[in-house]
Short mmCIF file of C-alpha atoms in Angstrom, two decimals:
data_model
loop_
_atom_site.label_atom_id
_atom_site.label_comp_id
_atom_site.label_asym_id
_atom_site.label_seq_id
_atom_site.Cartn_x
_atom_site.Cartn_y
_atom_site.Cartn_z
CA MET A 21 -77.13 45.27 -84.66
CA GLU A 22 -73.62 43.56 -84.99
CA HIS A 23 -73.03 42.11 -88.56
CA ARG A 24 -70.98 39.09 -89.30
CA TYR A 25 -69.36 37.80 -92.32
CA LEU A 26 -70.86 34.27 -93.53
CA GLY A 27 -68.19 31.65 -93.72
CA ALA A 28 -65.90 32.34 -95.96
CA SER A 29 -68.12 34.72 -98.02
CA GLY A 30 -68.42 38.36 -98.27
CA LEU A 31 -72.00 38.31 -97.10
CA ARG A 32 -72.61 39.96 -93.94
CA VAL A 33 -75.52 39.11 -91.85
CA PRO A 34 -77.00 40.24 -89.10
CA VAL A 35 -76.01 38.13 -85.60
CA LEU A 36 -79.83 37.65 -84.92
CA SER A 37 -81.77 36.40 -87.97
CA PHE A 38 -85.59 36.20 -87.95
CA GLY A 39 -87.10 32.59 -88.37
CA THR A 40 -90.62 31.90 -90.03
CA GLY A 41 -91.72 28.35 -88.64
CA THR A 42 -94.32 30.56 -86.53
CA PHE A 43 -95.87 31.64 -90.07
CA GLY A 44 -98.71 29.89 -91.20
CA GLY A 45 -99.90 27.34 -88.54
CA GLU A 46 -100.76 24.63 -91.03
CA GLY A 47 -100.97 20.82 -89.56
CA ASP A 48 -100.75 20.19 -86.04
CA PHE A 49 -96.75 20.34 -85.46
CA PHE A 50 -96.63 24.29 -87.35
CA LYS A 51 -99.91 24.94 -85.48
CA ALA A 52 -98.06 24.10 -82.27
CA TRP A 53 -95.23 26.24 -83.12
CA GLY A 54 -97.60 29.35 -84.07
CA GLN A 55 -100.25 30.89 -86.38
CA THR A 56 -99.09 34.31 -87.57
CA ASP A 57 -101.17 35.52 -90.72
CA VAL A 58 -99.96 38.13 -93.07
CA ALA A 59 -100.65 41.45 -90.98
CA GLY A 60 -99.12 39.77 -88.00
CA ALA A 61 -95.99 39.13 -90.24
CA ARG A 62 -95.86 42.32 -91.38
CA ARG A 63 -95.51 43.56 -87.80
CA LEU A 64 -93.15 41.00 -86.61
CA LEU A 65 -90.92 42.52 -89.50
CA ASP A 66 -91.63 46.14 -88.74
CA VAL A 67 -90.01 45.05 -85.56
CA ALA A 68 -87.27 43.30 -86.53
CA ILE A 69 -86.23 45.80 -89.17
CA ASP A 70 -86.50 48.45 -86.84
CA ALA A 71 -83.97 46.79 -84.48
CA GLY A 72 -81.18 45.70 -87.51
CA VAL A 73 -82.59 42.23 -88.46
CA ASN A 74 -82.96 41.69 -92.23
CA LEU A 75 -82.37 38.24 -92.69
CA PHE A 76 -85.54 36.35 -92.82
CA ASP A 77 -85.21 32.21 -92.70
CA SER A 78 -88.00 30.16 -94.27
CA ALA A 79 -88.36 26.35 -95.87
CA ASP A 80 -90.78 25.20 -98.16
CA ILE A 81 -92.24 22.46 -95.56
CA TYR A 82 -93.01 25.23 -93.16
CA SER A 83 -96.69 24.81 -92.94
CA ASN A 84 -96.51 23.18 -96.44
CA GLY A 85 -95.34 26.31 -98.08
CA ALA A 86 -97.45 28.80 -96.36
CA ALA A 87 -94.40 29.98 -94.40
CA GLU A 88 -92.56 31.40 -97.64
CA SER A 89 -96.00 32.76 -99.10
CA ILE A 90 -96.83 34.89 -95.78
CA LEU A 91 -93.20 35.88 -95.61
CA GLY A 92 -93.46 36.84 -99.54
CA GLU A 93 -96.57 38.75 -98.60
CA ALA A 94 -94.94 40.67 -95.48
CA ILE A 95 -91.89 41.66 -97.76
CA LYS A 96 -93.75 43.77 -100.31
CA GLY A 97 -93.42 47.09 -100.67
CA ARG A 98 -90.24 47.03 -98.87
CA PRO A 99 -86.45 47.58 -100.52
CA ARG A 100 -85.69 43.99 -101.78
CA ASP A 101 -81.76 45.00 -101.47
CA SER A 102 -82.47 45.87 -98.12
CA LEU A 103 -83.45 42.24 -97.16
CA LEU A 104 -81.97 38.80 -96.91
CA ILE A 105 -84.09 36.04 -97.62
CA SER A 106 -83.18 32.49 -96.82
CA THR A 107 -85.05 29.45 -97.41
CA LYS A 108 -84.51 25.28 -97.54
CA ALA A 109 -85.72 22.33 -99.38
CA THR A 110 -84.91 18.73 -99.61
CA PHE A 111 -87.88 16.97 -97.48
CA ARG A 112 -90.83 15.42 -99.24
CA PHE A 113 -92.93 18.13 -100.41
CA GLY A 114 -95.59 16.21 -102.65
CA ASP A 115 -96.41 12.58 -103.13
CA GLY A 116 -94.75 11.86 -106.51
CA GLU A 117 -91.53 9.54 -106.40
CA ASN A 118 -89.62 12.61 -107.03
CA GLU A 119 -91.06 14.86 -104.71
CA VAL A 120 -88.17 14.49 -102.23
CA GLY A 121 -84.30 14.70 -101.82
CA SER A 122 -81.69 17.14 -103.42
CA SER A 123 -81.79 15.76 -107.29
CA ARG A 124 -81.69 18.00 -109.85
CA TYR A 125 -85.52 17.13 -110.61
CA HIS A 126 -86.39 18.25 -107.37
CA LEU A 127 -83.81 20.99 -106.73
CA ILE A 128 -85.06 23.11 -109.54
CA ARG A 129 -88.75 22.22 -109.27
CA SER A 130 -88.44 23.65 -105.55
CA VAL A 131 -86.20 26.71 -106.59
CA ASP A 132 -88.90 27.91 -108.86
CA ALA A 133 -91.76 27.24 -106.42
CA ALA A 134 -90.48 28.70 -103.42
CA LEU A 135 -89.22 31.91 -106.04
CA LYS A 136 -93.12 32.28 -106.66
CA ARG A 137 -94.13 31.68 -103.13
CA LEU A 138 -91.60 34.62 -101.82
CA GLY A 139 -92.41 36.98 -104.87
CA THR A 140 -88.84 37.56 -105.58
CA ASP A 141 -86.37 36.77 -108.27
CA TYR A 142 -83.71 35.55 -106.38
CA ILE A 143 -82.60 33.78 -102.79
CA ASP A 144 -79.80 35.20 -100.96
CA LEU A 145 -79.27 32.11 -99.02
CA PHE A 146 -80.49 28.73 -100.18
CA GLN A 147 -79.68 25.53 -97.87
CA LEU A 148 -80.01 22.04 -98.35
CA HIS A 149 -82.77 21.07 -95.77
CA GLY A 150 -81.17 17.45 -95.17
CA PHE A 151 -78.57 15.37 -96.75
CA ASP A 152 -79.36 12.80 -99.71
CA ALA A 153 -77.62 9.94 -99.88
CA ARG A 154 -79.58 8.51 -102.86
CA THR A 155 -78.34 11.61 -104.62
CA PRO A 156 -74.92 11.80 -106.12
CA ILE A 157 -73.20 14.74 -104.72
CA GLU A 158 -71.97 15.65 -108.20
CA GLU A 159 -75.46 15.83 -109.49
CA THR A 160 -76.58 17.79 -106.38
CA LEU A 161 -73.43 20.57 -106.45
CA SER A 162 -73.63 20.88 -110.36
CA THR A 163 -77.27 21.90 -110.11
CA LEU A 164 -76.85 23.88 -107.64
CA ASP A 165 -74.05 25.73 -109.42
CA ASP A 166 -76.44 26.39 -112.20
CA LEU A 167 -78.92 28.10 -110.10
CA VAL A 168 -76.16 30.36 -108.80
CA ARG A 169 -75.25 31.23 -112.52
CA ALA A 170 -78.49 31.81 -113.25
CA GLY A 171 -79.01 34.48 -110.70
CA LYS A 172 -81.82 32.34 -108.86
CA LEU A 173 -79.62 31.61 -105.99
CA ARG A 174 -76.90 34.07 -104.50
CA TYR A 175 -75.19 31.79 -101.77
CA LEU A 176 -75.53 27.98 -100.70
CA GLY A 177 -75.68 26.16 -97.43
CA VAL A 178 -76.95 23.04 -95.81
CA SER A 179 -78.42 21.88 -92.72
CA ASN A 180 -78.20 19.01 -90.50
CA PHE A 181 -75.40 17.61 -92.44
CA SER A 182 -72.64 15.27 -90.52
CA GLY A 183 -69.10 16.17 -90.88
CA TRP A 184 -68.38 13.53 -93.61
CA HIS A 185 -71.22 14.71 -95.51
CA LEU A 186 -70.32 18.52 -95.33
CA MET A 187 -66.71 17.86 -95.92
CA LYS A 188 -67.06 15.72 -99.10
CA SER A 189 -69.52 17.96 -100.62
CA LEU A 190 -67.05 21.34 -100.10
CA ALA A 191 -64.26 18.60 -101.80
CA VAL A 192 -66.49 18.01 -104.42
CA ALA A 193 -67.18 21.53 -105.06
CA GLN A 194 -63.57 22.71 -104.90
CA ARG A 195 -62.57 19.89 -107.62
CA TYR A 196 -64.89 20.95 -110.18
CA GLY A 197 -64.76 24.75 -109.19
CA TRP A 198 -68.41 24.84 -108.49
CA SER A 199 -69.95 27.20 -105.72
CA ARG A 200 -69.17 26.27 -102.45
CA TYR A 201 -71.44 25.83 -99.12
CA VAL A 202 -70.59 28.79 -96.81
CA ALA A 203 -73.07 28.31 -94.23
CA HIS A 204 -74.64 25.35 -91.95
CA GLN A 205 -77.91 25.85 -90.20
CA ALA A 206 -77.24 23.51 -87.32
CA TYR A 207 -78.66 22.65 -84.20
CA TYR A 208 -76.63 23.89 -81.31
CA SER A 209 -77.87 25.32 -77.89
CA LEU A 210 -76.87 25.37 -74.35
CA ILE A 211 -78.52 21.92 -73.76
CA GLY A 212 -77.26 20.68 -77.38
CA ARG A 213 -73.53 21.51 -77.81
CA ASP A 214 -72.91 18.14 -79.63
CA TYR A 215 -72.10 20.80 -82.87
CA GLU A 216 -68.93 21.55 -81.12
CA TRP A 217 -67.65 18.30 -80.96
CA GLU A 218 -66.86 17.72 -84.99
CA LEU A 219 -69.12 20.41 -86.97
CA MET A 220 -67.16 23.45 -85.39
CA PRO A 221 -63.93 22.38 -85.93
CA LEU A 222 -64.51 21.54 -89.67
CA ALA A 223 -66.39 25.18 -89.78
CA LEU A 224 -63.44 26.73 -88.23
CA ASP A 225 -60.65 24.86 -90.76
CA GLN A 226 -63.40 25.36 -94.10
CA GLY A 227 -64.83 28.87 -93.27
CA VAL A 228 -68.57 27.67 -92.93
CA GLY A 229 -70.53 30.07 -90.94
CA ALA A 230 -73.20 28.23 -88.38
CA VAL A 231 -76.83 29.59 -88.63
CA VAL A 232 -78.09 28.39 -85.19
CA TRP A 233 -81.77 26.85 -85.34
CA SER A 234 -83.34 26.20 -82.06
CA PRO A 235 -81.14 28.37 -80.09
CA LEU A 236 -83.36 27.84 -77.27
CA GLY A 237 -83.32 24.31 -77.16
CA TRP A 238 -86.79 23.36 -79.07
CA GLY A 239 -88.28 25.63 -76.42
CA ARG A 240 -86.87 24.30 -73.35
CA LEU A 241 -84.84 27.68 -72.36
CA THR A 242 -87.61 30.01 -72.21
CA GLY A 243 -87.56 30.51 -68.46
CA LYS A 244 -90.61 28.73 -68.13
CA ILE A 245 -89.44 24.82 -67.84
CA ARG A 246 -88.65 24.67 -64.14
CA ARG A 247 -87.89 21.40 -62.06
CA GLY A 248 -90.88 19.83 -60.37
CA GLN A 249 -93.29 22.07 -62.24
CA PRO A 250 -95.60 21.04 -65.08
CA LEU A 251 -95.07 22.39 -68.66
CA PRO A 252 -96.89 25.47 -69.06
CA GLU A 253 -100.17 25.51 -71.19
CA THR A 254 -99.02 27.52 -74.25
CA SER A 255 -95.74 25.25 -74.51
CA ARG A 256 -95.27 23.91 -77.79
CA LEU A 257 -93.21 20.95 -76.26
CA HIS A 258 -97.03 19.34 -75.13
CA VAL A 259 -97.43 18.55 -79.24
CA THR A 260 -93.75 18.84 -80.56
CA GLY A 261 -91.66 17.60 -77.26
CA ASP A 262 -91.02 14.16 -78.66
CA MET A 263 -90.12 15.23 -82.03
CA GLY A 264 -87.36 17.85 -81.43
CA PRO A 265 -83.98 17.48 -79.57
CA PRO A 266 -83.45 14.65 -76.80
CA VAL A 267 -82.54 15.96 -73.53
CA GLN A 268 -82.63 14.58 -70.02
CA ASP A 269 -84.96 16.63 -67.35
CA GLU A 270 -82.30 16.64 -64.86
CA TYR A 271 -79.70 17.43 -67.00
CA LEU A 272 -82.13 20.57 -68.47
CA TYR A 273 -82.86 21.81 -64.65
CA LYS A 274 -79.16 21.83 -63.87
CA VAL A 275 -78.73 24.39 -66.97
CA VAL A 276 -81.54 26.22 -65.86
CA ASP A 277 -80.13 26.47 -62.31
CA ALA A 278 -76.95 27.98 -63.73
CA LEU A 279 -79.18 30.45 -66.23
CA ASP A 280 -80.98 31.77 -63.05
CA GLU A 281 -77.78 32.71 -61.31
CA VAL A 282 -76.72 34.43 -64.02
CA ALA A 283 -80.25 36.24 -64.69
CA GLN A 284 -80.14 37.23 -61.33
CA GLU A 285 -76.14 39.05 -61.81
CA THR A 286 -77.04 40.62 -64.92
CA GLY A 287 -80.68 41.31 -64.85
CA LYS A 288 -81.15 40.06 -68.03
CA THR A 289 -83.92 36.97 -68.92
CA ILE A 290 -82.67 33.24 -69.11
CA PRO A 291 -83.53 33.37 -73.15
CA GLN A 292 -81.47 36.23 -73.24
CA ILE A 293 -78.66 34.66 -71.46
CA ALA A 294 -78.73 31.74 -73.88
CA LEU A 295 -79.04 33.63 -77.00
CA ASN A 296 -75.74 35.68 -75.76
CA TRP A 297 -73.67 32.68 -74.52
CA LEU A 298 -74.36 31.44 -78.50
CA LEU A 299 -73.00 34.70 -80.17
CA GLN A 300 -69.61 34.39 -78.15
CA ARG A 301 -69.04 30.88 -79.59
CA PRO A 302 -66.94 30.25 -82.66
CA THR A 303 -68.43 29.80 -86.04
CA VAL A 304 -71.67 31.46 -85.06
CA ALA A 305 -72.66 33.55 -87.84
CA THR A 306 -76.22 34.25 -87.04
CA VAL A 307 -78.61 32.97 -84.74
CA VAL A 308 -82.21 32.44 -86.02
CA ILE A 309 -84.86 33.69 -83.34
CA GLY A 310 -88.56 32.89 -83.62
CA ALA A 311 -91.40 34.27 -82.22
CA ARG A 312 -95.21 33.69 -82.15
CA ASN A 313 -95.75 37.63 -81.15
CA GLU A 314 -94.25 40.95 -80.71
CA GLU A 315 -93.22 40.53 -76.74
CA GLN A 316 -91.18 37.42 -77.90
CA LEU A 317 -89.48 38.95 -80.30
CA LYS A 318 -88.66 42.01 -78.39
CA GLN A 319 -87.33 40.06 -75.57
CA ASN A 320 -85.10 37.92 -77.84
CA LEU A 321 -83.57 41.19 -79.76
CA GLY A 322 -82.21 42.07 -76.08
CA ALA A 323 -79.74 39.56 -76.25
CA VAL A 324 -77.43 41.66 -78.21
CA GLY A 325 -75.65 45.00 -77.35
CA TRP A 326 -74.12 43.14 -74.53
CA ASN A 327 -71.88 40.46 -73.29
CA LEU A 328 -71.44 37.80 -70.63
CA THR A 329 -68.68 37.94 -68.74
CA ALA A 330 -65.88 35.29 -69.03
CA GLU A 331 -66.55 33.70 -65.81
CA GLN A 332 -70.46 33.75 -66.53
CA VAL A 333 -69.57 31.83 -69.43
CA ALA A 334 -67.18 29.61 -68.15
CA ARG A 335 -70.04 28.61 -65.42
CA LEU A 336 -72.62 28.01 -68.16
CA ASP A 337 -69.89 26.00 -70.00
CA ALA A 338 -69.77 23.96 -67.13
CA ALA A 339 -73.41 23.25 -66.29
CA SER A 340 -73.88 22.36 -69.81
CA ALA A 341 -70.87 19.96 -70.29
CA THR A 342 -71.74 16.34 -71.14
CA ALA A 343 -70.03 12.90 -71.80
CA LYS A 344 -68.47 13.46 -75.52
CA ALA A 345 -69.04 10.05 -77.76
CA TYR A 346 -66.31 8.00 -79.24
CA PRO A 347 -63.77 9.38 -81.06
CA TYR A 348 -64.00 12.72 -79.43
CA TRP A 349 -63.55 11.95 -75.90
CA HIS A 350 -60.51 10.29 -76.81
CA GLN A 351 -59.43 13.18 -78.90
CA SER A 352 -59.93 15.40 -76.01
CA GLY A 353 -57.48 13.68 -74.23
CA PHE A 354 -54.96 14.83 -76.82
CA GLY A 355 -55.47 18.71 -76.20
CA GLU A 356 -51.72 19.60 -76.80
CA ARG A 357 -51.80 18.78 -80.72
CA ASN A 358 -55.62 18.45 -81.02
CA PRO A 359 -57.31 21.41 -79.27
CA SER A 360 -61.02 22.02 -78.38
CA PRO A 361 -62.66 24.83 -80.37
CA VAL A 362 -63.73 26.69 -77.71
#
């Protein structure tokens, strides 16, 4: 398993990490993702660790805390220093007025609760799940810095930030000498390339590693979604299709057609090709893969140990290219001084 530095930090992470959104299955939304219990989680961790994956990502809202609890049970008995545990908080987790956001109140409670559910005394990578425009950035960053100094958190990241959210936060951290964000857990896939417009150039400039979520486009790049065919019976898109990243059907089919061509040439599966394409993109530190079962996990693990050719990458780039929003389409016409990151 290849390892890369996580942004401008000294932490090395595997290029594939394992997401625990399928653990627990509490509520209709997460039930559609998966219903892995503790025994199933232990087995999936065995497979992942055997393949060199030692970074496991969760969040407090995954099955209302059950995913963290199951992950905590699954890592019991394993050497803690051989594992990297990542989790997230910010979204509403309770009915109270202060049970949401990135305030000092909510972050301290969230971290302490996550540590208890995970059964550990520190979190390797803690990420804000979203931007809180109601809380001063100084309050958020000073709190996170206190938690780092207390030994509860080791590295900090964010998720789903816009460019100005992230850049302002980095500037405030630098101004006060606080711990800075080294990771951005962002949506990026062959059918969702908006990350390249501003967030990728920012990440290159500021040393922020991409932790890619939903690399298969919210379950659309499994190879089972085809032109003229109904959704497969087991697809989570039946329940969650309207809640994830939007994509037009014809655009999806165009990308899948290109993936099919490359699959025939390489002997690899469509998910493996889509994941390998991501691993060749700038700033990508690790791609979070999920799996409801051992078969899915093993297939996704087959995305490493080989590389698409430059010509194959170019074909996939062309098939997945879309018109950019302003000002990015305007900036792309000034490539001499404002080059594309890819």
